[in-house]
XYZ file of C-alpha atoms in Angstrom:
379
model
C 11.882 18.989 65.846
C 15.042 16.955 66.509
C 14.050 13.259 66.320
C 15.590 12.472 69.687
C 13.988 15.494 71.323
C 10.610 14.434 69.955
C 11.105 10.892 71.268
C 12.132 12.147 74.723
C 9.201 14.514 74.959
C 6.702 11.834 73.976
C 8.241 9.394 76.464
C 8.159 11.914 79.321
C 4.541 12.833 78.656
C 3.494 9.193 78.302
C 4.944 8.510 81.735
C 3.534 11.687 83.299
C 0.031 11.721 81.827
C -1.828 9.437 84.265
C -0.528 11.359 87.268
C -1.106 14.865 85.938
C -4.423 14.321 84.182
C -6.074 12.550 87.102
C -4.693 14.987 89.646
C -5.787 18.039 87.669
C -9.311 16.587 87.741
C -9.110 15.698 91.425
C -9.324 11.953 90.749
C -5.784 10.737 91.447
C -6.603 9.073 94.757
C -9.488 7.185 93.126
C -7.423 6.074 90.148
C -3.809 5.329 91.071
C -3.187 1.593 91.648
C -2.440 0.648 95.257
C -2.221 -3.131 94.883
C 1.587 -3.004 94.903
C 2.814 -2.433 98.488
C -0.604 -1.143 99.668
C 0.885 -0.284 103.071
C 2.449 2.735 101.343
C -0.930 4.184 100.349
C -0.629 7.280 102.560
C 2.489 8.387 100.641
C 1.682 7.336 97.086
C 0.029 10.564 95.884
C 2.752 13.025 96.879
C 5.440 10.660 95.651
C 3.820 10.532 92.232
C 3.349 14.298 91.955
C 6.700 15.385 93.400
C 8.774 13.041 91.267
C 6.831 13.858 88.136
C 7.183 17.591 88.763
C 10.923 17.558 89.420
C 11.545 15.888 86.040
C 9.161 17.861 83.837
C 9.937 21.253 85.427
C 12.835 22.455 83.203
C 10.819 21.861 80.026
C 7.859 23.746 81.484
C 10.114 26.692 82.389
C 11.859 26.864 79.002
C 10.877 29.952 76.998
C 12.559 28.925 73.733
C 10.675 25.753 72.858
C 10.340 24.792 69.183
C 7.221 26.162 67.540
C 5.577 22.757 67.373
C 6.022 22.254 71.148
C 4.434 25.526 72.268
C 0.811 24.452 72.370
C 1.683 21.204 74.118
C 3.930 22.976 76.605
C 1.202 25.456 77.522
C -1.242 22.597 78.033
C 1.113 20.916 80.509
C 1.984 24.155 82.273
C -1.701 24.594 83.072
C -2.105 20.916 83.929
C 0.776 20.916 86.424
C -0.451 24.089 88.116
C -3.898 22.527 88.484
C -2.261 19.402 89.882
C -0.298 21.391 92.470
C -3.422 23.325 93.432
C -5.360 20.109 94.053
C -2.490 18.485 95.941
C -2.147 21.341 98.433
C -5.801 22.292 98.894
C -7.095 20.833 102.188
C -10.620 20.741 100.719
C -9.593 18.584 97.748
C -10.173 14.832 97.596
C -6.555 14.649 96.396
C -5.062 16.716 99.221
C -1.761 15.061 99.985
C 0.056 13.944 103.090
C 2.631 16.556 104.099
C 2.680 15.835 107.819
C 1.806 12.261 108.780
C 3.988 9.213 109.279
C 7.641 8.796 110.183
C 9.029 11.363 107.732
C 8.370 9.991 104.257
C 6.224 13.068 103.592
C 9.390 15.166 103.884
C 11.044 13.066 101.176
C 8.080 13.393 98.849
C 7.612 17.119 99.479
C 11.293 17.705 98.741
C 10.913 16.424 95.189
C 7.959 18.768 94.680
C 10.086 21.565 96.153
C 12.879 20.663 93.748
C 10.428 20.999 90.874
C 9.504 24.476 92.123
C 13.186 25.434 92.386
C 13.686 24.256 88.805
C 10.598 26.069 87.478
C 9.619 28.826 89.917
C 7.643 30.838 87.391
C 5.500 28.001 86.039
C 5.117 25.936 89.221
C 4.672 28.759 91.721
C 4.557 32.389 90.593
C 1.714 31.808 88.113
C -0.456 30.062 90.695
C -3.495 31.853 92.069
C -2.829 33.631 95.382
C -4.875 31.125 97.382
C -2.948 28.239 95.806
C 0.367 29.925 96.623
C -0.638 30.119 100.283
C -1.601 26.450 100.264
C 1.738 25.419 98.762
C 3.667 27.391 101.370
C 1.586 25.965 104.205
C 1.971 22.413 102.895
C 5.766 22.645 102.601
C 6.080 24.168 106.061
C 4.187 21.224 107.543
C 7.194 19.024 106.742
C 9.341 20.993 109.201
C 7.974 18.781 111.979
C 10.215 15.968 110.700
C 13.848 15.532 111.701
C 15.676 14.064 108.707
C 17.883 11.024 109.068
C 21.590 11.869 108.920
C 22.001 10.786 105.315
C 20.822 12.014 101.917
C 17.625 12.950 103.789
C 19.386 16.106 104.981
C 18.951 17.477 101.482
C 15.200 16.936 101.652
C 14.940 19.470 104.476
C 17.366 21.788 102.703
C 15.414 21.605 99.447
C 12.143 22.514 101.153
C 13.859 25.604 102.564
C 15.273 26.430 99.118
C 11.775 26.381 97.643
C 10.425 28.558 100.448
C 13.231 31.051 99.842
C 12.501 31.162 96.114
C 8.824 31.655 96.896
C 9.707 34.789 98.861
C 9.206 33.496 102.404
C 11.280 35.434 104.940
C 11.331 32.667 107.523
C 13.369 30.166 105.500
C 15.583 28.156 107.849
C 19.228 28.436 106.823
C 20.254 26.165 109.697
C 18.688 23.175 107.924
C 20.526 24.156 104.770
C 23.894 24.601 106.514
C 23.563 21.230 108.200
C 23.168 19.410 104.893
C 25.864 21.413 103.139
C 28.433 20.984 105.895
C 27.818 17.296 106.580
C 28.326 16.406 102.946
C 31.595 18.329 102.897
C 32.842 15.651 105.289
C 31.278 12.789 103.342
C 33.028 13.406 100.039
C 34.991 10.238 99.243
C 36.815 11.346 96.104
C 36.484 10.869 92.349
C 33.123 12.605 92.176
C 31.451 10.403 94.777
C 29.863 11.116 98.169
C 29.022 8.640 100.852
C 25.418 8.486 101.991
C 26.747 9.248 105.426
C 30.425 8.479 106.067
C 30.482 5.244 104.052
C 30.242 4.359 100.379
C 27.009 2.817 99.090
C 27.157 1.140 95.684
C 23.953 2.577 94.309
C 22.745 5.572 92.306
C 21.888 7.921 95.173
C 24.647 10.297 94.079
C 22.448 10.810 91.015
C 18.978 10.311 92.512
C 19.478 12.873 95.292
C 22.923 13.936 96.475
C 24.557 15.789 93.585
C 21.327 17.228 92.101
C 20.016 18.621 95.378
C 23.433 19.692 96.690
C 24.054 21.773 93.574
C 20.605 23.349 93.455
C 20.609 24.189 97.167
C 24.007 25.875 96.813
C 22.904 27.673 93.646
C 19.757 28.933 95.389
C 21.537 30.355 98.428
C 24.872 31.500 96.964
C 23.653 35.104 97.067
C 23.026 34.757 100.801
C 26.298 33.061 101.749
C 29.462 33.919 99.842
C 31.179 30.647 100.720
C 28.317 28.755 99.011
C 29.333 30.294 95.694
C 32.894 29.063 96.152
C 31.698 25.629 97.209
C 29.320 25.469 94.229
C 32.238 25.613 91.794
C 33.973 22.780 93.627
C 30.788 20.711 93.768
C 30.113 21.273 90.056
C 33.572 19.880 89.265
C 32.864 16.817 91.404
C 29.403 16.414 89.883
C 30.899 16.735 86.406
C 33.187 13.826 87.165
C 30.272 11.759 88.464
C 28.328 12.612 85.309
C 31.284 11.356 83.296
C 31.223 8.083 85.223
C 27.496 7.734 84.569
C 28.069 8.153 80.825
C 30.678 5.391 80.932
C 28.215 3.084 82.697
C 25.867 3.161 79.701
C 26.596 0.021 77.721
C 26.810 -0.179 73.943
C 23.190 -1.437 73.800
C 21.825 1.173 76.226
C 21.691 -1.156 79.222
C 23.514 -0.272 82.440
C 24.585 -1.933 85.730
C 21.668 -2.594 88.083
C 23.247 -2.012 91.477
C 22.045 -1.090 94.949
C 18.887 0.525 96.279
C 15.918 1.911 94.392
C 16.809 0.533 90.966
C 13.120 0.572 90.005
C 13.499 4.326 89.488
C 14.842 3.079 86.157
C 16.656 5.690 84.051
C 16.184 8.195 86.860
C 19.609 6.806 87.772
C 20.955 9.187 85.129
C 19.357 12.354 86.512
C 22.741 13.898 87.273
C 24.053 13.306 83.748
C 21.023 15.088 82.311
C 21.357 17.882 84.888
C 25.035 18.324 84.015
C 23.977 19.000 80.428
C 21.111 21.272 81.489
C 23.285 23.372 83.804
C 26.354 23.155 81.559
C 28.933 21.674 83.910
C 29.933 18.665 81.803
C 33.699 18.084 81.687
C 35.324 19.405 78.495
C 36.154 15.914 77.275
C 32.483 14.898 77.354
C 30.629 16.603 74.470
C 26.958 17.462 74.788
C 25.979 15.454 71.717
C 27.691 12.376 73.160
C 25.647 12.706 76.351
C 22.471 13.084 74.295
C 23.169 9.889 72.392
C 24.108 7.952 75.529
C 20.974 9.025 77.399
C 18.846 8.371 74.338
C 20.165 4.801 74.218
C 19.202 4.253 77.884
C 15.728 5.731 77.458
C 14.989 3.647 74.377
C 16.353 0.479 75.963
C 14.109 0.805 79.005
C 11.058 1.984 77.072
C 11.234 -0.840 74.501
C 9.774 -3.216 77.084
C 6.091 -2.285 77.138
C 5.541 -4.214 80.362
C 6.790 -1.178 82.277
C 3.167 0.113 82.053
C -0.105 -1.471 83.109
C -3.205 -1.467 80.903
C -4.109 2.063 82.075
C -0.671 3.551 81.521
C 0.557 3.514 85.132
C 4.175 2.567 85.786
C 4.904 -0.921 87.056
C 7.904 -1.758 89.262
C 11.013 -3.007 87.501
C 14.005 -1.937 85.449
C 13.187 -3.683 82.180
C 9.489 -4.395 82.176
C 7.636 -5.534 85.306
C 10.024 -7.000 87.908
C 8.373 -6.415 91.299
C 10.968 -8.356 93.281
C 13.492 -5.621 92.442
C 11.494 -3.159 94.549
C 12.223 -2.613 98.226
C 9.400 -2.373 100.742
C 9.439 1.435 100.652
C 8.711 1.489 96.897
C 5.138 2.057 95.713
C 3.737 3.044 92.322
C 4.214 6.723 93.134
C 7.919 6.174 93.857
C 8.555 4.963 90.317
C 7.961 8.381 88.782
C 11.465 9.531 89.696
C 12.374 8.017 86.327
C 11.160 11.339 84.873
C 14.312 13.073 86.092
C 16.262 11.684 83.119
C 14.425 14.207 80.924
C 15.884 17.358 82.517
C 17.810 18.210 79.346
C 14.495 18.941 77.616
C 14.922 22.267 79.408
C 17.637 23.165 76.879
C 16.557 24.976 73.695
C 16.684 23.064 70.428
C 19.512 25.344 69.259
C 21.814 24.167 72.073
C 24.693 21.835 71.173
C 22.962 19.130 73.182
C 20.210 18.936 70.557
C 21.720 20.525 67.462
C 25.042 18.733 66.927
C 25.191 15.505 64.877
C 24.964 12.119 66.578
C 28.161 10.538 67.889
C 28.785 7.250 69.655
C 29.159 7.205 73.429
C 32.124 5.807 75.317
C 31.079 2.155 75.677
C 29.892 1.948 72.088
C 33.215 3.328 70.873
C 35.239 0.914 72.975
C 33.198 -2.189 72.170
C 33.333 -1.465 68.453
C 37.120 -1.443 68.584
C 37.702 2.291 68.368
C 40.713 3.904 70.016
C 39.484 5.876 73.053
C 41.445 8.053 75.461
C 42.052 6.484 78.874
C 39.948 7.435 81.877
C 41.335 9.016 85.049
C 40.091 10.006 88.492
C 39.715 13.497 89.987
C 40.247 14.609 93.571
């Protein structure tokens, strides 16, 4: 196995294990720490599952894993399906909140839905019939919430995308159109959307906006012809944003800590990993360069062992435990969005992303004195 691939896989599973193992046994609620922002207890379980699932999904769906990954992959496929079954079974001690509160359940369900969109076979179609019904019912419960007019619009749209993929005839295309059309107006140029009409200096273009926009359009392009046209335009914009993300990775693997939700750690680079997975990187950004840049970020963050407590649960911070970096809406479950950096594990080992020799990334080239082509904006 490629050394970097092996490191990524081990890191992803180390992060995911406490959530998936406890949930598969029906003991997540009893085990997950709630001492940090305990007022968020009613949301913590679905946050942890949804964000774990949306990151691990492409690897679970991959059919061409290296021989020495197959047994491990099958173990986690079964584990995640058990976890989803427990989470959506009203009789389970770990049945999750899909309908209570001011709307946070919609956010959390959308990440689970995104995982299903990324791995429909492993996360839905191979479930038992009763579990399928429970998943559908749970996702539909979130329709009671009206999303805020912001990146939240994609949470409603993503739930509908999952329902469509699951074969439900009553998917609501109005919720999808609303998100798609509003963000047409909120494009600010050079690969960047506002979260609403204004620019926010944060990583929400990577946490939510580009990843969900693209996957919603990709899901429904067969239903609406103009979505297919828009998808090509949005991929170009997302490719530019991915290029910017690569340039933000410093020579030592650190990166600027700016704006909201920074305790999602290297989840800030979800879109860069997705651009590799879905093959819309700009031509001037080679796959192997992205691999090396992301690897530097992952290793930088993971080198500080204080990111985990004594039982392996994530602690809030960027580099170790730094709870004051976490907003009031952040709980332990929220932190598992960091898993989204591992999307490129959904590429086979033969892909250029894994197979080509290591190269230095942009910042490392520049700060070692190499001559690098100038950067430029796109429309």
